[in-house]
Coordinates of C-alpha atoms and ligand atoms in Angstrom, one line a residue:
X1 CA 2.0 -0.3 -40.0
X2 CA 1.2 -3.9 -38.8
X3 CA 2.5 -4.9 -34.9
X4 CA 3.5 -8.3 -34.9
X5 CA 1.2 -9.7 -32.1
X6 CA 3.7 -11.9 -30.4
X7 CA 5.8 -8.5 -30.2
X8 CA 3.0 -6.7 -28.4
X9 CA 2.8 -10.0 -26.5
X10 CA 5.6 -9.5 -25.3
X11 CA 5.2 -6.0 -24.1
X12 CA 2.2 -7.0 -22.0
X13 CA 3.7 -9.9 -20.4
X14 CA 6.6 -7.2 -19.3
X15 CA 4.1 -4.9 -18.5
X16 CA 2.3 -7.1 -16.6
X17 CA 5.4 -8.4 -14.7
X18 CA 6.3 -5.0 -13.4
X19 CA 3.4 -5.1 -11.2
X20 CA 5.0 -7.3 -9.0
X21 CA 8.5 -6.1 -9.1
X22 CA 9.2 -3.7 -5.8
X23 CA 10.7 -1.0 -8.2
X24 CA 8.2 2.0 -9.3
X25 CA 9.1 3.4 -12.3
X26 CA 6.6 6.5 -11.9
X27 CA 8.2 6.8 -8.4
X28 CA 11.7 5.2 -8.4
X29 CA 12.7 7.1 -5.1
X30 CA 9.9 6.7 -3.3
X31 CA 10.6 5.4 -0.1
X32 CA 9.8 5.9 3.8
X33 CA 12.4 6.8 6.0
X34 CA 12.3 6.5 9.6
X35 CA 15.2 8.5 11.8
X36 CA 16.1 7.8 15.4
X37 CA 17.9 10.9 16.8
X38 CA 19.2 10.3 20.7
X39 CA 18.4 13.8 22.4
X40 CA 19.8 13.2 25.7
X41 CA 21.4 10.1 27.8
X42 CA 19.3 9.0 30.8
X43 CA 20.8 7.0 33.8
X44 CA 20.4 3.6 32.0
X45 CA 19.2 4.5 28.3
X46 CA 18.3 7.9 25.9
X47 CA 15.2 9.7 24.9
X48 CA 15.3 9.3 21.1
X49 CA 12.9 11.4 18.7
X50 CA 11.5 8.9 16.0
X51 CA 10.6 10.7 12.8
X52 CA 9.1 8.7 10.2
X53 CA 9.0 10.8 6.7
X54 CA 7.4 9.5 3.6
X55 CA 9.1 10.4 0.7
X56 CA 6.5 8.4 -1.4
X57 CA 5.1 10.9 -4.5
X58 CA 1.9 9.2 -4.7
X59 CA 1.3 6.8 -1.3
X60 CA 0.1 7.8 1.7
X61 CA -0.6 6.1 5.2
X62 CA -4.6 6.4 5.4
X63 CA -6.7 5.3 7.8
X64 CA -6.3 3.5 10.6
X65 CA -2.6 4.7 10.0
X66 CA 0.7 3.4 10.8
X67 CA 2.3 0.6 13.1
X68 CA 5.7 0.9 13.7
X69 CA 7.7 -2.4 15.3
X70 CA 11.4 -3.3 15.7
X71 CA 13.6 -5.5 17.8
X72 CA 15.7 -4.7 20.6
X73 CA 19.4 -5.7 20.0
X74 CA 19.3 -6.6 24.2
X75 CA 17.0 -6.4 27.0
X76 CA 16.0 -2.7 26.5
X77 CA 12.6 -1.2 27.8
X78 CA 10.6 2.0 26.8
X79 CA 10.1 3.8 29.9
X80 CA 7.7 6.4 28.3
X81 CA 6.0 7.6 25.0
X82 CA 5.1 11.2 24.1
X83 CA 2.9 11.3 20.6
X84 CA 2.5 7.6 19.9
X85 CA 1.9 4.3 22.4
X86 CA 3.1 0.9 22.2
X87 CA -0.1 -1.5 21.7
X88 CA 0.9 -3.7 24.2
X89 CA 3.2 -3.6 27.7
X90 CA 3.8 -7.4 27.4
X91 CA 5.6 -8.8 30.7
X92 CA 6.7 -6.5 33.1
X93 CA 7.2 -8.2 35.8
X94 CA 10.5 -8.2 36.4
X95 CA 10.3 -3.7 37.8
X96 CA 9.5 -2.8 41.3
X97 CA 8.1 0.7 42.1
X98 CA 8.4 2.5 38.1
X99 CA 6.8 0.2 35.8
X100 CA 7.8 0.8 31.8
X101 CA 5.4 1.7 29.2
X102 CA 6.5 -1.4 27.5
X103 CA 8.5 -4.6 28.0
X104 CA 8.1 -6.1 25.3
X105 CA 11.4 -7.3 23.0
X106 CA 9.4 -6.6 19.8
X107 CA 7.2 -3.6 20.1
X108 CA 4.8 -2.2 17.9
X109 CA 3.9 1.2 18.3
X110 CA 1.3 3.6 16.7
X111 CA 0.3 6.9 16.6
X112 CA -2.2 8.3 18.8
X113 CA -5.3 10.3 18.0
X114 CA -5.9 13.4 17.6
X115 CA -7.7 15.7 20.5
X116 CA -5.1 14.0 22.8
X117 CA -4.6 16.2 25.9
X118 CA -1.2 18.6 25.0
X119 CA 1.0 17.3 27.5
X120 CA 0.8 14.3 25.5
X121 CA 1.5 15.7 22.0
X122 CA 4.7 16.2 19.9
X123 CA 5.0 18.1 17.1
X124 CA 4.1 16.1 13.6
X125 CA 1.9 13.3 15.9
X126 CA -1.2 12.5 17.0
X127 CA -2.5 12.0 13.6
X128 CA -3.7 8.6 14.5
X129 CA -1.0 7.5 11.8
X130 CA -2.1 9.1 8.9
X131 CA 0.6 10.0 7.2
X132 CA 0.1 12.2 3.5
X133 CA 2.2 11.4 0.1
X134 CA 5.1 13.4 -0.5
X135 CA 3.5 14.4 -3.8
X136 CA -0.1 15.6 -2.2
X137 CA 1.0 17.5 1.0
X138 CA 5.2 17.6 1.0
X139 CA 5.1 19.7 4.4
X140 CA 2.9 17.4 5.8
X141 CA 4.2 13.9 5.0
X142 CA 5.9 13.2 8.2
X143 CA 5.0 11.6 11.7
X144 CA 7.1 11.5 14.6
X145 CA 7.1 10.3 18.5
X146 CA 9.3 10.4 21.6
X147 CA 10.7 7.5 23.0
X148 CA 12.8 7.4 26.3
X149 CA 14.4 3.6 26.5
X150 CA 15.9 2.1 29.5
X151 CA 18.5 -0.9 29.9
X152 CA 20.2 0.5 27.1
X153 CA 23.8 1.7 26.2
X154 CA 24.4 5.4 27.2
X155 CA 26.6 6.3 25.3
X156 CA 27.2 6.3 21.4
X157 CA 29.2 3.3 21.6
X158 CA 27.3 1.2 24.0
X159 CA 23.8 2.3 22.7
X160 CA 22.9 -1.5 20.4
X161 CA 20.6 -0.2 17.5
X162 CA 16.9 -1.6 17.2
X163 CA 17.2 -4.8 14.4
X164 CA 14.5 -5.9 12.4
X165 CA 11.9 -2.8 11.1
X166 CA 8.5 -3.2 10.0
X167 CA 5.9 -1.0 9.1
X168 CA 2.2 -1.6 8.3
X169 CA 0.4 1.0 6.6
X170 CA -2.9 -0.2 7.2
X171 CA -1.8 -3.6 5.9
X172 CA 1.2 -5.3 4.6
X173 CA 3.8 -4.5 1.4
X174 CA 6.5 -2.6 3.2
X175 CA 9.4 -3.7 3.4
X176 CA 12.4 -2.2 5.7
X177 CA 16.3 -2.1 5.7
X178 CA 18.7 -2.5 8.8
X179 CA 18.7 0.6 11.2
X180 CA 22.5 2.7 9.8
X181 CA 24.5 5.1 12.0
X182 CA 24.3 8.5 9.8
X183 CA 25.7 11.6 10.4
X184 CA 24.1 13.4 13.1
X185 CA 20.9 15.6 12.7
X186 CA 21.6 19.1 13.2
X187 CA 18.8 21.3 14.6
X188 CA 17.9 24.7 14.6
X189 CA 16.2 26.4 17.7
X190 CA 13.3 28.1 17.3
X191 CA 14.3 31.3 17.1
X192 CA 16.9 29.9 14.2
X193 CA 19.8 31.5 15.9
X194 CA 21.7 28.5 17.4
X195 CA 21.8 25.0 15.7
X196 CA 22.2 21.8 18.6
X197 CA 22.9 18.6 17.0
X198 CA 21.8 15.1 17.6
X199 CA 23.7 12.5 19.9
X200 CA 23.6 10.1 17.7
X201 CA 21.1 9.8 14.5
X202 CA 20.5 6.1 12.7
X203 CA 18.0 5.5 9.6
X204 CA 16.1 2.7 8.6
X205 CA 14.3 2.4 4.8
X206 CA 11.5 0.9 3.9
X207 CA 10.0 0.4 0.2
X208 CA 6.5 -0.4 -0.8
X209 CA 5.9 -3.5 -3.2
X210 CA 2.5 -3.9 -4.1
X211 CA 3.1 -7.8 -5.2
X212 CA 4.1 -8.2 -1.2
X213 CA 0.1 -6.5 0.0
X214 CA -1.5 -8.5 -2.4
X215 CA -2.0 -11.1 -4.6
X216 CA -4.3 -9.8 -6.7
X217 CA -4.9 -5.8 -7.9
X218 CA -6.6 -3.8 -5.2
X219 CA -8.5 -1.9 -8.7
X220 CA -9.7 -2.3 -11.5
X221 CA -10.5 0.4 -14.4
X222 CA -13.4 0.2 -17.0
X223 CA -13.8 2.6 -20.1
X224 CA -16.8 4.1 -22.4
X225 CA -16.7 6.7 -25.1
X226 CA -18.7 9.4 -26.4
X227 CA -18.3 7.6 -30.0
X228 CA -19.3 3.9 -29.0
X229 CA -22.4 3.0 -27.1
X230 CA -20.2 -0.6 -25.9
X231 CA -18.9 0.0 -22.0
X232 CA -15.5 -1.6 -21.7
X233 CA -16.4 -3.3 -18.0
X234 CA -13.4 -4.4 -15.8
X235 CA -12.0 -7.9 -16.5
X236 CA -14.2 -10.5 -14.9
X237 CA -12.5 -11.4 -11.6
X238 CA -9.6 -8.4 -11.8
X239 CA -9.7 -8.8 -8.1
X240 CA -9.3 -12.1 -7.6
X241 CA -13.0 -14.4 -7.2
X242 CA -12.0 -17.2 -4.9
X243 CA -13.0 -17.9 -1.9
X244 CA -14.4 -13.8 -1.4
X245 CA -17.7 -13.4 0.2
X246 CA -19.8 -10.4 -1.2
X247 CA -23.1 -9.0 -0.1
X248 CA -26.1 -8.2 -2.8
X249 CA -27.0 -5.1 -1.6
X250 CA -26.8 -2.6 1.2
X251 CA -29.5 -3.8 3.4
X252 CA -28.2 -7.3 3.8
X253 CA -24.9 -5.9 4.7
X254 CA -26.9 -5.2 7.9
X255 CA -28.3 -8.4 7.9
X256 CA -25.3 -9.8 7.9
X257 CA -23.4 -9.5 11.1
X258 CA -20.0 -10.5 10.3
X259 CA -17.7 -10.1 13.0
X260 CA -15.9 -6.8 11.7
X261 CA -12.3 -6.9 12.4
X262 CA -9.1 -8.8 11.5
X263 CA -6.1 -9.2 13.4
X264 CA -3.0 -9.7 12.3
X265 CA -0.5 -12.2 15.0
X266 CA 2.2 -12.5 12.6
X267 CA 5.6 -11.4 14.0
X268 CA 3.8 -10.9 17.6
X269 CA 2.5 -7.9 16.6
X270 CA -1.2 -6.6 16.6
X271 CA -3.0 -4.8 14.2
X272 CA -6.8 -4.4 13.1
X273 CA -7.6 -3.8 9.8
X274 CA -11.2 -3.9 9.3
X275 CA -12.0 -7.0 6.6
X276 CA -13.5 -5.9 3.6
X277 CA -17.1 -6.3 3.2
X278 CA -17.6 -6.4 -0.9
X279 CA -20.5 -6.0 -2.8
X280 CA -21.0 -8.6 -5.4
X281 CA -19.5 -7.4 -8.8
X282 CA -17.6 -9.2 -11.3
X283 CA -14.7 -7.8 -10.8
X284 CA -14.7 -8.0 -7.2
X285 CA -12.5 -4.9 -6.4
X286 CA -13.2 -3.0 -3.6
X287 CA -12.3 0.1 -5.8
X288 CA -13.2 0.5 -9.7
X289 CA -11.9 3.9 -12.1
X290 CA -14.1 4.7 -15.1
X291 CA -12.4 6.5 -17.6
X292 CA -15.1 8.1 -20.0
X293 CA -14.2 10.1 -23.3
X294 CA -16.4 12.4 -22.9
X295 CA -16.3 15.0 -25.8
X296 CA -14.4 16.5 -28.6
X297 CA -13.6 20.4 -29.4
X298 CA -11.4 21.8 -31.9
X299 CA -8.6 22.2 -29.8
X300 CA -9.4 20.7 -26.7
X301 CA -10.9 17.4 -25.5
X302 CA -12.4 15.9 -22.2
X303 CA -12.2 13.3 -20.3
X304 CA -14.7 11.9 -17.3
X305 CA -13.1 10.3 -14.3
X306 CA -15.2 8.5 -11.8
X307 CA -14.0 6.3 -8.9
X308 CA -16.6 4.1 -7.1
X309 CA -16.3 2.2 -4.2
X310 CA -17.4 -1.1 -3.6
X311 CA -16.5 -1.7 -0.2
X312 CA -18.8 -1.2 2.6
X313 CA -16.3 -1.4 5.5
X314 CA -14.1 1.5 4.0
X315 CA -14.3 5.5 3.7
X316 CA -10.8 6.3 1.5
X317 CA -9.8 9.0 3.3
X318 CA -7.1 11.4 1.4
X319 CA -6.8 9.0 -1.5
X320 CA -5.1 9.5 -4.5
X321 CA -5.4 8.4 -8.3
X322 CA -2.4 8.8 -10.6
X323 CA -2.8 7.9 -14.3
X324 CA -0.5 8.1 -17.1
X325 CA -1.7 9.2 -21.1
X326 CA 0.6 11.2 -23.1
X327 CA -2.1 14.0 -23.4
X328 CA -1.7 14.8 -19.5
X329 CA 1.4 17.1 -20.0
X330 CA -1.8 19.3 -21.5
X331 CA -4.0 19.3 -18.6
X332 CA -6.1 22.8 -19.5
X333 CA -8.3 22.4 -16.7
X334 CA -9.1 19.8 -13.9
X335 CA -12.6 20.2 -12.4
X336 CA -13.8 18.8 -8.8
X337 CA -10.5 17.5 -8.1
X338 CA -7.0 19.0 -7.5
X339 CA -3.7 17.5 -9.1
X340 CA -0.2 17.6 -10.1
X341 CA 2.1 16.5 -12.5
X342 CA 3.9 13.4 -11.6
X343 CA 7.4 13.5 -12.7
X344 CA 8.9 10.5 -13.2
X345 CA 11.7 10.6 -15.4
X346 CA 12.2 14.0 -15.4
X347 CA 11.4 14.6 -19.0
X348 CA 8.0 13.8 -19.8
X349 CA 5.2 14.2 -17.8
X350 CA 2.3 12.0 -19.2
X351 CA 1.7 11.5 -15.3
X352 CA -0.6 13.3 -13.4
X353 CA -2.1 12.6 -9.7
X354 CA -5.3 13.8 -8.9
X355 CA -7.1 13.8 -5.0
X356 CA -9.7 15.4 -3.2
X357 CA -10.5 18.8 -2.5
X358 CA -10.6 19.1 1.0
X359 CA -13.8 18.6 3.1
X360 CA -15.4 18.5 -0.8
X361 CA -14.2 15.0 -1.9
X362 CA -11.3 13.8 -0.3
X363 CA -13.0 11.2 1.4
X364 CA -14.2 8.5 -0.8
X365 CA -16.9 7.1 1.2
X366 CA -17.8 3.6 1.7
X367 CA -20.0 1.5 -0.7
X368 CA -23.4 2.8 -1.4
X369 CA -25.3 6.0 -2.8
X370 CA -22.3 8.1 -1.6
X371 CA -19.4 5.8 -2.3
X372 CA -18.1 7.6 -5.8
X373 CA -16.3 10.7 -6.9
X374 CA -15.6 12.3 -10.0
X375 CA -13.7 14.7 -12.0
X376 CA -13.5 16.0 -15.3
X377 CA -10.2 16.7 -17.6
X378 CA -10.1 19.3 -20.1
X379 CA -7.1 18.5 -22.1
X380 CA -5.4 20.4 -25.1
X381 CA -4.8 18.5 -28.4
X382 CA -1.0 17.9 -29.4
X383 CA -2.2 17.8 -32.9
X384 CA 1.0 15.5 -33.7
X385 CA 0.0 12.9 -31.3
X386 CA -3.7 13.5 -30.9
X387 CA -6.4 10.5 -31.8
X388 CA -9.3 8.7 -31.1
X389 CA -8.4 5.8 -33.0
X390 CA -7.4 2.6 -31.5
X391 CA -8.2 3.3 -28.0
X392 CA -5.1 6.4 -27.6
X393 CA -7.6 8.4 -25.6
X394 CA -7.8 6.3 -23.0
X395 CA -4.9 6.0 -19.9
X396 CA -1.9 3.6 -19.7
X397 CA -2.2 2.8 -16.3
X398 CA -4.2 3.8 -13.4
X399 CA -2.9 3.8 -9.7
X400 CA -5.5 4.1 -7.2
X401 CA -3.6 4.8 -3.3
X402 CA -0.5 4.0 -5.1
X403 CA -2.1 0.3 -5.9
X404 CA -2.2 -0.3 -9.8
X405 CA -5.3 -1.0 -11.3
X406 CA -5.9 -4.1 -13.4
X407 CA -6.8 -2.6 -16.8
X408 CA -9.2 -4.5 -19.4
X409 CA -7.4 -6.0 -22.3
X410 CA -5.8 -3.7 -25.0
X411 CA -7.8 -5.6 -27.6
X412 CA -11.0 -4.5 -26.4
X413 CA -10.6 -0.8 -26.3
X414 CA -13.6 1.0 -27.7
X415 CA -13.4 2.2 -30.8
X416 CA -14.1 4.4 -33.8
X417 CA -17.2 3.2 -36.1
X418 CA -15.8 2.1 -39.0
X419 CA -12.5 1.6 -37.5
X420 CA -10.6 -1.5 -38.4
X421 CA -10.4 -3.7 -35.3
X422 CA -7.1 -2.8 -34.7
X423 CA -5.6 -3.9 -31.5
X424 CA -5.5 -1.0 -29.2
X425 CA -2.2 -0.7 -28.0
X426 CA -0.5 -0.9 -30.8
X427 CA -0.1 3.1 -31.3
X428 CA 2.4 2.8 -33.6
X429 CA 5.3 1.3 -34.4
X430 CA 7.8 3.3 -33.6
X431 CA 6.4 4.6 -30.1
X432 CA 6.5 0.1 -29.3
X433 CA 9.7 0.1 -30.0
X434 CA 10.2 2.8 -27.6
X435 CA 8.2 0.9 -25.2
X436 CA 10.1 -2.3 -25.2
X437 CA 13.4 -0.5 -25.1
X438 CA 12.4 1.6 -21.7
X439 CA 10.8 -1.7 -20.8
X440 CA 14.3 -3.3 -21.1
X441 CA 15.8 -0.7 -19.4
X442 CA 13.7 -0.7 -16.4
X443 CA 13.7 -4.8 -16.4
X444 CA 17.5 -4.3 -16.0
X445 CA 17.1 -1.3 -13.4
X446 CA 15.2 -4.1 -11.7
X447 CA 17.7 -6.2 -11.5
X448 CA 20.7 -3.8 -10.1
Ligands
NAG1 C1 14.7 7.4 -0.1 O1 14.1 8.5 -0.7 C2 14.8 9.7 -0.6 C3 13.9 10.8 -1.2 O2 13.4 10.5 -2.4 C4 16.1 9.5 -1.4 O3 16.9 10.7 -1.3 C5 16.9 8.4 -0.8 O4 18.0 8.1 -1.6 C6 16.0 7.1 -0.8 N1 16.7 6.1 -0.1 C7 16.9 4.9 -0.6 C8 17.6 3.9 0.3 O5 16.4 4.6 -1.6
NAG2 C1 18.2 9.9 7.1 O1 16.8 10.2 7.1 C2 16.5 11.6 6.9 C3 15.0 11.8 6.8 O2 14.3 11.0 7.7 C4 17.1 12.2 5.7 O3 16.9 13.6 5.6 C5 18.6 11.9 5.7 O4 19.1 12.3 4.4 C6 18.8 10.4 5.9 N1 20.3 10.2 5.9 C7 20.9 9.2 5.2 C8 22.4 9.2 5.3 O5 20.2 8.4 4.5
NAG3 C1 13.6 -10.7 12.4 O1 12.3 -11.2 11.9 C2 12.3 -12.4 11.2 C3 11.0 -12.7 10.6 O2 10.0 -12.2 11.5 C4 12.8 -13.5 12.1 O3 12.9 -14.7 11.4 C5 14.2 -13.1 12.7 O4 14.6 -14.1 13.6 C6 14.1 -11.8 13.3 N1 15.5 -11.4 13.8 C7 15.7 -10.9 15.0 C8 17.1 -10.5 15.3 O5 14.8 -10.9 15.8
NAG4 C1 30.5 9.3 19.3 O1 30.9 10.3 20.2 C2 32.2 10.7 19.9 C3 32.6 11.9 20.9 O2 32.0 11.7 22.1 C4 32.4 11.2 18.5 O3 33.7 11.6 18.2 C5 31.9 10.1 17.5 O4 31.9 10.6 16.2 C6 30.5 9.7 17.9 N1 30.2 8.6 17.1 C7 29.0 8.5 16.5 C8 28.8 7.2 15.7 O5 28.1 9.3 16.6
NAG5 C1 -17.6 6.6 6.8 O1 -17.9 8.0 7.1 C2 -19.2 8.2 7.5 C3 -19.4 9.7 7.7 O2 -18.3 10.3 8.2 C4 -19.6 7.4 8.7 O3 -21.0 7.6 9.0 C5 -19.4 5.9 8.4 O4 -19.6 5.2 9.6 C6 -18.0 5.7 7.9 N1 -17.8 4.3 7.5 C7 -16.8 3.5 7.9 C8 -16.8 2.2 7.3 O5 -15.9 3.9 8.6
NAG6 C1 7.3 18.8 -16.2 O1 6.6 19.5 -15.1 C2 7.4 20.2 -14.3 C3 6.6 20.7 -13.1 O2 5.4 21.3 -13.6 C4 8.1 21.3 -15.1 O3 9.0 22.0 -14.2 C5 8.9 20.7 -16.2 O4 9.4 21.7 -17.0 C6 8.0 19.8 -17.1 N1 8.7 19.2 -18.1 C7 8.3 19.2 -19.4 C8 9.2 18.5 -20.3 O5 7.3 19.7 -19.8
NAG7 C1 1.8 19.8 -24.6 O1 2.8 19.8 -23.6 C2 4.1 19.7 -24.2 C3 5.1 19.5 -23.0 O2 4.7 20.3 -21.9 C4 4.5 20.9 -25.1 O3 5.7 20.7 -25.6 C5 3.4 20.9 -26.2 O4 3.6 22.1 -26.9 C6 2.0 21.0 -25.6 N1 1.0 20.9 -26.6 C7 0.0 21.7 -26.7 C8 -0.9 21.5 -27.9 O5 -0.2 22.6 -25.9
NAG8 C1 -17.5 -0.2 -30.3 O1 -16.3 -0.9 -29.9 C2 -16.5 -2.3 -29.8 C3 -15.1 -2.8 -29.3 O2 -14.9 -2.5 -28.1 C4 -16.8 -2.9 -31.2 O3 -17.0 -4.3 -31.0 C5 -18.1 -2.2 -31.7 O4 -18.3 -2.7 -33.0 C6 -17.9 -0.7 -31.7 N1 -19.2 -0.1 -32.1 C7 -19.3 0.6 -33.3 C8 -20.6 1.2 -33.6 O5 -18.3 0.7 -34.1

């Protein structure tokens, strides 16, 4: 049946757009949360234990981890830290005798590292504020640090809460609510036979938008088949051209001594993030996914997955890839990786998220004759649904560290020999319509 293009116009344009909108429809409740619990009142303030937990399926915290900053309601201090350090004291000049930790009115604070002596570790820190996805590690997607804060209310109704969250995760795109009084957090000891309860508990949420990190994608994917010599490459510039300085090749990436890091004064705070140094593609991403279809059984087919990357300034510790193709609720067999379904709406799960095996690949090391890894997919054929034609065997969108990758256009999907020049996408019909509707839907999901 023929599409009509402007139709399937349309559904790229809205496809497109959702890039930028905060909302994740493959992770509509992903979100951090970061809980202040008051453990005990102190002669002019509380000790408070700061748990940050990231209920993200698919996004972690990598390397070099977290910064955490607020601002005080008042004049408050942080007398001491235990698991995590404020980056800066600011002025403390005002204190005789015990000086704070930190004096500053807008702190930023991050984890420390690990191999810290134990006096100075807390249970879920010292991670240097890495911080796992919900989806890849659920027990382990949390960070947390002691605070003890002076000049501050001591009781529940004095105590003014901390305004104005952010959290950088090495860089920007979060975005956090106002701090909320929640019912108190009940503990159990560790023996589990008595439960003690929190002073006073408030909560802050923050959301990811990927539009806020970046301009431009942070990816790009590029496709080849087993039944077409032609390589799909990534779209020239996917990554955004201007004004980005590359190297050729790995030797003049010594030759070249650009100063190395970045920092970041906006809102007072501090934070390095090592500037990418890019080799010259023309894509320009820092991070490309192949998808190769790479052969075809009776029953069963296979895909290749391969991510290279193209920055030199940047092992990938932990990351994560998610795709979405309507085969991958018929994974047979994943090899060199480890995954798990992603579901997102709780009824089909064409998503899967793939990462590293541990100490094997789940660092994706910096540019160069080490900076790729790869998977393969052995997938079972849903003979109602199963095709090479018109591009269906490769994915609908790749997410690389919960970034989505800027795909090449529908309209030059490899294909069959032979095969009208059909326009990729364009499936069928019926499963468009579908599209546009749930497109709709989420547009007006969007908007609530
Ligand atoms: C944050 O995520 C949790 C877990 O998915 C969810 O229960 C909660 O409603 C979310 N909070 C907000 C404000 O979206
Ligand atoms: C506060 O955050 C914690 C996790 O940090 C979560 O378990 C709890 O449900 C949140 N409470 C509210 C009322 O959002
Ligand atoms: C919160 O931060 C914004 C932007 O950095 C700033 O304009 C605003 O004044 C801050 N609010 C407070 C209470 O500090
Ligand atoms: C404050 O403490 C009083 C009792 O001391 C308690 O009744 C009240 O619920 C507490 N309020 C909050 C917001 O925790
Ligand atoms: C990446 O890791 C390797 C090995 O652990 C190390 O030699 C290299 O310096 C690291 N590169 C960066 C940019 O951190
Ligand atoms: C999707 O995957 C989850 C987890 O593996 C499973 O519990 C659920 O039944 C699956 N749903 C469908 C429709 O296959
Ligand atoms: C593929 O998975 C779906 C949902 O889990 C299931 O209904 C279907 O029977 C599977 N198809 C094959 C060929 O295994
Ligand atoms: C392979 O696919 C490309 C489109 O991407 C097409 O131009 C070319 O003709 C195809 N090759 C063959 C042998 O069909």
């Amino acid at each position: 049946m023929e599409v009509p293009k402007s139709l399937l116009f349309f559904v790229l344009a809205a496809a497109t757009l959702s890039v930028a909108a905060a909302y994740d429809p493959l992770d509509p409740n992903g979100n951090i949360t970061i809980k202040w619990d008051v453990m005990s009142w102190t002669p002019d303030g509380y000790v408070a234990m700061v748990t940050i937990n990231n209920y993200q399926m698919y996004r972690h915290i990598m390397s070099p981890g977290y910064t955490l900053g607020w601002t005080w309601a008042r004049r408050e201090v942080i007398w001491s830290m235990v698991g995590a350090q404020a980056t800066e004291q600011g002025d403390c000049s005002r204190f005789k005798g015990n000086i704070p930790h930190c004096c500053k009115r807008t702190p930023a604070v991050v984890d420390l590292l690990p191999g810290v002596p134990y006096n100075q570790q807390i249970a879920n820190c010292c991670r240097g504020g890495v911080i796992p996805a919900y989806g890849q590690d659920p027990a382990a997607a949390v960070a947390a640090f002691q605070v003890s804060v002076g000049q501050a209310g001591t009781t529940n109704r004095t105590v003014k809460l901390p305004k104005n969250f952010t959290l950088l995760g090495p860089g920007p795109g979060y975005t956090c609510g106002p701090a909320k009084v929640v019912p108190s957090t009940v503990f159990l000891t560790p023996d589990r036979r008595r439960k003690t309860q929190a002073l006073m508990t408030w909560n802050v949420t923050c959301t990811y938008s990927q539009h806020l990190a970046s301009k431009y994608p942070s990816c790009c994917v590029s496709f080849s088949s087993f039944y077409n010599d032609t390589i799909i490459p990534c779209p020239k510039c996917a990554c955004g051209c201007e004004h980005k300085p590359c190297v050729r090749s790995e030797r003049d990436t010594k030759r070249l001594a650009v100063t190395g890091k970045h920092t970041d004064h906006s809102h007072g705070r501090q934070h390095a993030t090592a500037a990418a140094m890019l080799q010259c593609t023309t894509h320009m991403c820092p991070v490309r996914v192949h998808w190769h279809v790479k052969l075809n059984y009776k029953e069963y087919w296979r895909a290749k997955i391969s991510i290279a990357n193209f920055n030199y300034r940047m092992n990938y510790t932990g990351w994560t890839l998610v795709a979405q193709h309507p085969n991958l609720d018929n994974i047979t067999e994943v090899f060199s990786f480890d995954y798990k379904p992603v579901v997102s709406y709780g009824s089909i799960n064409d998503t899967a998220m793939f990462y590293g095996l541990k100490y094997f690949n789940d660092q994706l090391m910096e540019a160069g004759p080490h900076g790729n890894v790869q998977s393969e997919v052995l997938m079972r054929k849903d003979a109602r649904t199963f095709t090479f034609k018109q591009g269906w065997a490769f994915p609908r969108k790749v997410y690389f560290n919960g970034d989505e990758c800027q795909m090449p256009p529908p309209d030059s999907y490899p294909f069959l020999p032979n095969a009208a020049p059909a326009i990729a996408a364009a499936a069928s019909a019926s499963s468009l319509v579908a599209a546009v509707a749930s497109l709709v839907v989420l547009f007006l999901m969007g908007c609530a």
